[in-house]
Coordinates of C-alpha atoms in Angstrom, one line a residue:
X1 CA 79.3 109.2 147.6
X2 CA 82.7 107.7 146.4
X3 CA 83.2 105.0 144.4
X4 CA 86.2 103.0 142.7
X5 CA 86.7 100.8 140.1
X6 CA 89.1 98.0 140.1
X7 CA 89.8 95.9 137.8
X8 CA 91.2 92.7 137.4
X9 CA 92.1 91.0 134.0
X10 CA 92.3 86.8 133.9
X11 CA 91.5 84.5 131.1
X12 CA 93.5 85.5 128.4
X13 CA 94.9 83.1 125.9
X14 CA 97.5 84.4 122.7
X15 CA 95.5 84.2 119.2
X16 CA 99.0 84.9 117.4
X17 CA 99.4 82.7 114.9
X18 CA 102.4 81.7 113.3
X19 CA 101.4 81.1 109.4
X20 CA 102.4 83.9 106.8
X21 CA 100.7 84.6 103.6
X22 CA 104.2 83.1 101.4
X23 CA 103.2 79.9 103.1
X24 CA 100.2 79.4 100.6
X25 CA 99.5 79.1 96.8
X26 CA 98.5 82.3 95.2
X27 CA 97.0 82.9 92.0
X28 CA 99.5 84.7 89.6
X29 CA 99.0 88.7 89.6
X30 CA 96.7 88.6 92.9
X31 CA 99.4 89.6 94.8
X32 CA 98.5 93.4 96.4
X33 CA 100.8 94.9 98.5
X34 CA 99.1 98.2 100.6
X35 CA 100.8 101.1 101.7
X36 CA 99.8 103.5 103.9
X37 CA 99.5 107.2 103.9
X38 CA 98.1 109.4 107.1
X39 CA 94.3 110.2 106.7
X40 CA 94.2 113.8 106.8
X41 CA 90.4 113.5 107.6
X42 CA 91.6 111.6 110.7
X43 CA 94.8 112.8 112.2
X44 CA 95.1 111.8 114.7
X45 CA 93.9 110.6 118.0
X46 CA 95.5 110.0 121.7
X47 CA 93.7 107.7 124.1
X48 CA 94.0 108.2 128.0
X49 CA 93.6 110.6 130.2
X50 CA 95.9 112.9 128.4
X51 CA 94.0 115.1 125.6
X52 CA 97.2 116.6 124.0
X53 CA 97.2 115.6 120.2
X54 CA 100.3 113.9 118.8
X55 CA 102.2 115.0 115.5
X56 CA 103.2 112.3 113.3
X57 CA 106.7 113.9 113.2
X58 CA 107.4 113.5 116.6
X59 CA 108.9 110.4 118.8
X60 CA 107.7 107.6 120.0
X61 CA 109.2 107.3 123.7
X62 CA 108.7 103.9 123.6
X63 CA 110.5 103.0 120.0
X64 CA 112.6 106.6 119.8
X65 CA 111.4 106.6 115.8
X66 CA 109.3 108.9 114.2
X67 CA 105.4 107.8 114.2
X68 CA 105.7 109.0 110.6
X69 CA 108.9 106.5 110.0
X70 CA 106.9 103.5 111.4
X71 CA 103.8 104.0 109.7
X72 CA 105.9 104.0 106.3
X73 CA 106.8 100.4 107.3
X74 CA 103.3 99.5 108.0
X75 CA 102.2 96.8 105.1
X76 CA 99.3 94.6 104.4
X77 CA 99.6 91.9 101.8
X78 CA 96.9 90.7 100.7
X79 CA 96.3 87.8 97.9
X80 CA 93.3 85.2 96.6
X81 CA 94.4 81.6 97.2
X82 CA 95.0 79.0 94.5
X83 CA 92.9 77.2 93.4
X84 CA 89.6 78.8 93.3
X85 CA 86.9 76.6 93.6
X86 CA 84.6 76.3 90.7
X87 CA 81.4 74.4 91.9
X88 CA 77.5 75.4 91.6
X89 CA 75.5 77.3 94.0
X90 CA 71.5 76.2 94.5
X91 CA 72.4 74.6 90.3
X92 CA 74.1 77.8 89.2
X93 CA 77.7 78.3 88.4
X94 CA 79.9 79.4 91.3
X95 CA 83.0 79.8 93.1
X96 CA 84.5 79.5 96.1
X97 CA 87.3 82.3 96.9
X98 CA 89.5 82.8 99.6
X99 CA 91.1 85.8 100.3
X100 CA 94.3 85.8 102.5
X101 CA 95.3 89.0 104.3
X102 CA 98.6 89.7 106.3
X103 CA 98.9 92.9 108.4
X104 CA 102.6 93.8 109.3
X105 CA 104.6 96.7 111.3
X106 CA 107.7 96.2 109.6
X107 CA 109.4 95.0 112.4
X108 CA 109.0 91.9 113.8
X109 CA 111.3 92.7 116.7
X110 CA 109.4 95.3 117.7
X111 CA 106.7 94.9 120.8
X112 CA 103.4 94.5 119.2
X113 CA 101.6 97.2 122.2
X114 CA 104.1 99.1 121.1
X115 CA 103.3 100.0 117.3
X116 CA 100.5 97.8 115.6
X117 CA 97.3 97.8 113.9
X118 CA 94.3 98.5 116.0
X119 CA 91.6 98.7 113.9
X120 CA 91.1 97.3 110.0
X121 CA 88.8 97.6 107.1
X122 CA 88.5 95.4 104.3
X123 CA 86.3 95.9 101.5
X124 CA 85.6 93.9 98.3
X125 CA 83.7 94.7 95.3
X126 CA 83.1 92.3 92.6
X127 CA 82.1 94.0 89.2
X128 CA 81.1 92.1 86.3
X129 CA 82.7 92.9 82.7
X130 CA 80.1 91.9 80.6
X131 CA 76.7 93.7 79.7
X132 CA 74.4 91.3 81.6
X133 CA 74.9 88.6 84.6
X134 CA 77.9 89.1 86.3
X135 CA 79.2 87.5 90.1
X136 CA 77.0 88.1 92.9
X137 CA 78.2 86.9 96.7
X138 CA 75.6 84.8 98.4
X139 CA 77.9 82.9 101.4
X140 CA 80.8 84.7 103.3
X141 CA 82.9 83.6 106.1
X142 CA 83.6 84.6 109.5
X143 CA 80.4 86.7 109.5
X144 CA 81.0 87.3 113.7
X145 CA 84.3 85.7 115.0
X146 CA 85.4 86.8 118.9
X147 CA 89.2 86.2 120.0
X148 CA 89.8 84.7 123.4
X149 CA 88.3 86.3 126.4
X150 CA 89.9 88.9 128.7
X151 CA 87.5 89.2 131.8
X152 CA 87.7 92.1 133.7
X153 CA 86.2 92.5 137.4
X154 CA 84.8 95.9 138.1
X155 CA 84.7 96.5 141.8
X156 CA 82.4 99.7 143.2
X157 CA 82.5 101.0 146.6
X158 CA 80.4 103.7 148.1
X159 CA 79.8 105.2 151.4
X160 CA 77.4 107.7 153.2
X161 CA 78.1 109.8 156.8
X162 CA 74.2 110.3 158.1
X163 CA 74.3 112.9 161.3
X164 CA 70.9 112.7 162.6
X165 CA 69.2 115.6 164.6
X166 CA 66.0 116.5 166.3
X167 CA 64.1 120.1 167.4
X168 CA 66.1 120.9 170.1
X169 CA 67.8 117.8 171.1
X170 CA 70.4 117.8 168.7
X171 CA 72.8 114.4 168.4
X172 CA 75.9 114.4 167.9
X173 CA 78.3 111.7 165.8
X174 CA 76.6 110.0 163.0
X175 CA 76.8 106.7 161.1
X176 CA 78.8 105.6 158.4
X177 CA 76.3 103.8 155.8
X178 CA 78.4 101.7 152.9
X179 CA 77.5 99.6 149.7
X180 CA 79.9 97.3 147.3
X181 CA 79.4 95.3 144.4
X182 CA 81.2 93.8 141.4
X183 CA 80.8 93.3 138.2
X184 CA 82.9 91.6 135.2
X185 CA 82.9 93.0 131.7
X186 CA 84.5 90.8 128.8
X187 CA 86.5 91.7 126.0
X188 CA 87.5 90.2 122.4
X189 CA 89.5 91.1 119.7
X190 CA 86.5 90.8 117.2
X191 CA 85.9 90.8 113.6
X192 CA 82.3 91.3 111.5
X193 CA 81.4 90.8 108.2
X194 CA 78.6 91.8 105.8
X195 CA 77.6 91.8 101.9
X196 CA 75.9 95.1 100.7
X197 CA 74.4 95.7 97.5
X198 CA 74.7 97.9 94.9
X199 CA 72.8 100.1 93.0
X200 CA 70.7 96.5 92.2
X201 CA 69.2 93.6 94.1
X202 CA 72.8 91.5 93.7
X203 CA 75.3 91.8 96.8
X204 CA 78.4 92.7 95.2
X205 CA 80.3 94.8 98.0
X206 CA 82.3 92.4 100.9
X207 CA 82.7 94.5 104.3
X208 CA 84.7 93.0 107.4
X209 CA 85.1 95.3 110.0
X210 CA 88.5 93.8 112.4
X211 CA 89.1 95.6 116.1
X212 CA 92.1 94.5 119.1
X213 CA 90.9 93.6 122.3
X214 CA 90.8 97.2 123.6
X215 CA 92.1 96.1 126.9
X216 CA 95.1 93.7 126.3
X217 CA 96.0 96.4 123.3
X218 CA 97.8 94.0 121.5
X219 CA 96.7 94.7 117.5
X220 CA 94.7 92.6 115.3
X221 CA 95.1 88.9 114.0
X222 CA 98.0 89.4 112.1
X223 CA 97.2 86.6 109.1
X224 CA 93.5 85.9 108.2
X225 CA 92.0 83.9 105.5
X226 CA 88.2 85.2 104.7
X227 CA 86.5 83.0 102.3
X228 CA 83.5 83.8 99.9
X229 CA 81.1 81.9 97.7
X230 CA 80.3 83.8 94.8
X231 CA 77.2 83.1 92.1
X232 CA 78.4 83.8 88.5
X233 CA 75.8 82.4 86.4
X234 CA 77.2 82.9 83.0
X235 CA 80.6 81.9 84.0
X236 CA 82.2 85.1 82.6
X237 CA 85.5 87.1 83.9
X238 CA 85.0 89.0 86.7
X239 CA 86.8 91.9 88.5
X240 CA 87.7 92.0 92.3
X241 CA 88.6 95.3 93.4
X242 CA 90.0 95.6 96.9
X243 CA 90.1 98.6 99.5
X244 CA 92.0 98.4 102.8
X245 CA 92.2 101.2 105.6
X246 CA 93.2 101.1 109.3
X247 CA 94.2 102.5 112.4
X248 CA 98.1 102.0 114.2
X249 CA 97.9 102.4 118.0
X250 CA 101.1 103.2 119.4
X251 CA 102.6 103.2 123.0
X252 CA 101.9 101.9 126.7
X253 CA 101.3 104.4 129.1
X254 CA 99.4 106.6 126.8
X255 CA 97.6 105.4 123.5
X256 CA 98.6 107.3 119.8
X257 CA 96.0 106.0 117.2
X258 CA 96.7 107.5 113.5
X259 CA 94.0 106.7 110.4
X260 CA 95.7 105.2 107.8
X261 CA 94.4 105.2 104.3
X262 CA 95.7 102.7 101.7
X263 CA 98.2 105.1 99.0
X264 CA 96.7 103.1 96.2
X265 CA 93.8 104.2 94.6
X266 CA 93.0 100.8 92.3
X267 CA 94.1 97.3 93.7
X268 CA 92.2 94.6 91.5
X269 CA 92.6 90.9 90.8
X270 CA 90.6 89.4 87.2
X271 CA 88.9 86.1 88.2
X272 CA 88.8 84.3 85.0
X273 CA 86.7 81.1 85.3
X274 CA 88.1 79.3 81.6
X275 CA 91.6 80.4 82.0
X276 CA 91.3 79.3 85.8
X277 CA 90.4 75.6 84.6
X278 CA 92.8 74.8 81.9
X279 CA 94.5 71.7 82.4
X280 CA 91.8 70.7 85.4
X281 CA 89.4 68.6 85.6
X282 CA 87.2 71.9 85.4
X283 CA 84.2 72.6 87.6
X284 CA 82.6 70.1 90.2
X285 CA 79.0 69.1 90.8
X286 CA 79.6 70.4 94.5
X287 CA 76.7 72.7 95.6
X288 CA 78.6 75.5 97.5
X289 CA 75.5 76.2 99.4
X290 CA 75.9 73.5 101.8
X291 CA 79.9 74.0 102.0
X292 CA 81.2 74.4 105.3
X293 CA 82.9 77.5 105.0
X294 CA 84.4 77.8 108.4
X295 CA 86.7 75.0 107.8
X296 CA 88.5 77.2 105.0
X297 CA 89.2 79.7 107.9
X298 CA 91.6 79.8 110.4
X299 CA 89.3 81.5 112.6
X300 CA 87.5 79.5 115.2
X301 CA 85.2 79.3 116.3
X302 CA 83.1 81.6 113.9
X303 CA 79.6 82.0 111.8
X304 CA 78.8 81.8 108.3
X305 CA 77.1 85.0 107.2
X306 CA 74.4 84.8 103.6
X307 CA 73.4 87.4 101.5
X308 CA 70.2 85.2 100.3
X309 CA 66.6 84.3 102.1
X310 CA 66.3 80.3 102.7
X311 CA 62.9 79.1 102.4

């Protein structure tokens, strides 16, 4: 039996936006610019057919640059919007934070297939600096967001030869017997998030997970805004420590991924709710709880994930 696959892509529509992180209001100090590094713990990898493993001090064909050199002009910047929102959540005091991230190669010229990020993580952990309390995330946005659709048609052909025979009277020739059918498979760039707790009952760990459209191979959203309601109850300072790693794809023909692990070991913003509100009308009676958080996104259509049971 043979069979082949064919496909067919249609129904694809650019996400590319063209806002940049120094188009917004940042709080002073949140600023956090990531470099990169190679993850030794994950060289490297090469998609394809071809199993040979790349060196990161080798050339690109496509670029004629080291894969090393590029990666050194990778950069994510990364920054918590101004103002936060200070509001209540189910009568408690909370906030309302949004997070803006920009992933760059370092060239703009350059074709995105050709070097870009295929794969990010973004992590967030909000730590408390007082004995007792301290902020807890109960809303988060996207939760699950899917990029435009690439359809793909998978085709399958098979065929048989049946020679038939009997005792003594043997037939010759035979009969060709054949089957087809098709199938389509879609595929989004995609990004999930999810609040984890630790070592307690409060959520104070923010996870988004951000993956290309395998197929088109064209990198990530390059500017996101995720946005976050978080519970403080006794309105103290609070730390927000941030983590970022990812994955550069580079080439056409053939696919070289490298891990990438962010060179800086501590990247942390203070959130300070009274310094925050001098010279404002402080906080509002808004209950964050029935906020529609996907509005403070520029992903859309998306969900709005909770870390908290609604009876």
């Amino acid at each position: 039996m043979a069979s082949t696959n064919v496909p067919t892509a249609s129904n694809e529509i650019s996400s590319e936006t063209e806002a940049h992180l120094d188009d917004n209001v940042y709080l002073a100090d949140s600023l956090l610019e990531c470099d990169f590094e190679i993850d030794e713990d994950a060289l490297e990898e090469l998609g394809g057919e071809d199993e040979d493993f790349a060196d990161p001090s080798e050339l690109c064909e496509a670029t004629g640059e080291l894969y090393s050199q590029m990666i050194q002009h990778a950069r994510v910047r990364a920054a918590i919007a101004h103002p936060v929102t200070f509001a209540r959540f189910k009568g408690s005091p909370a906030c309302l934070i949004t997070l803006i991230v920009e992933f760059t190669n370092g060239n703009a010229t350059r074709r995105p297939r050709v070097a870009r990020f295929k794969d990010a993580f973004v992590s967030l952990e909000f730590e408390g600096l007082g004995v007792s309390g301290g902020p807890e995330i109960k809303k988060f946005c996207p939760e699950n967001y899917e990029g435009p659709k690439t359809n793909v048609t998978i085709a399958k052909n098979a065929a048989w030869s049946v020679n038939l025979s009997y005792p003594g009277m043997p037939i010759s020739g035979g009969s060709q017997i054949g089957t087809s059918e098709s199938y389509e498979e879609s595929y989004h760039e995609t990004i999930t998030g999810y609040s984890m707790q630790k070592g307690g009952s409060k959520h104070t760990i923010m996870r988004w997970e951000i993956y290309e459209n395998p197929k088109l191979r064209r990198g990530i959203p390059r500017y996101i805004k995720f946005v976050m309601v978080v519970a403080n109850a006794e309105s103290k300072p609070f730390l927000v420590k941030l983590d970022l790693s990812a994955k550069m794809g580079f080439g056409l023909d053939k696919d070289v991924n490298f891990g990438l692990r962010n060179k800086n070991k501590s990247l942390s913003v203070k959130i300070d709710p009274e310094a925050l509100q001098k010279g404002t009308a402080g906080a509002d009676n808004r209950d964050l709880g029935e906020a529609d958080l996907g509005r403070y996104t520029n992903l859309q259509p998306c969900t709005v994930g909770s870390s908290f049971v609604e009876y």
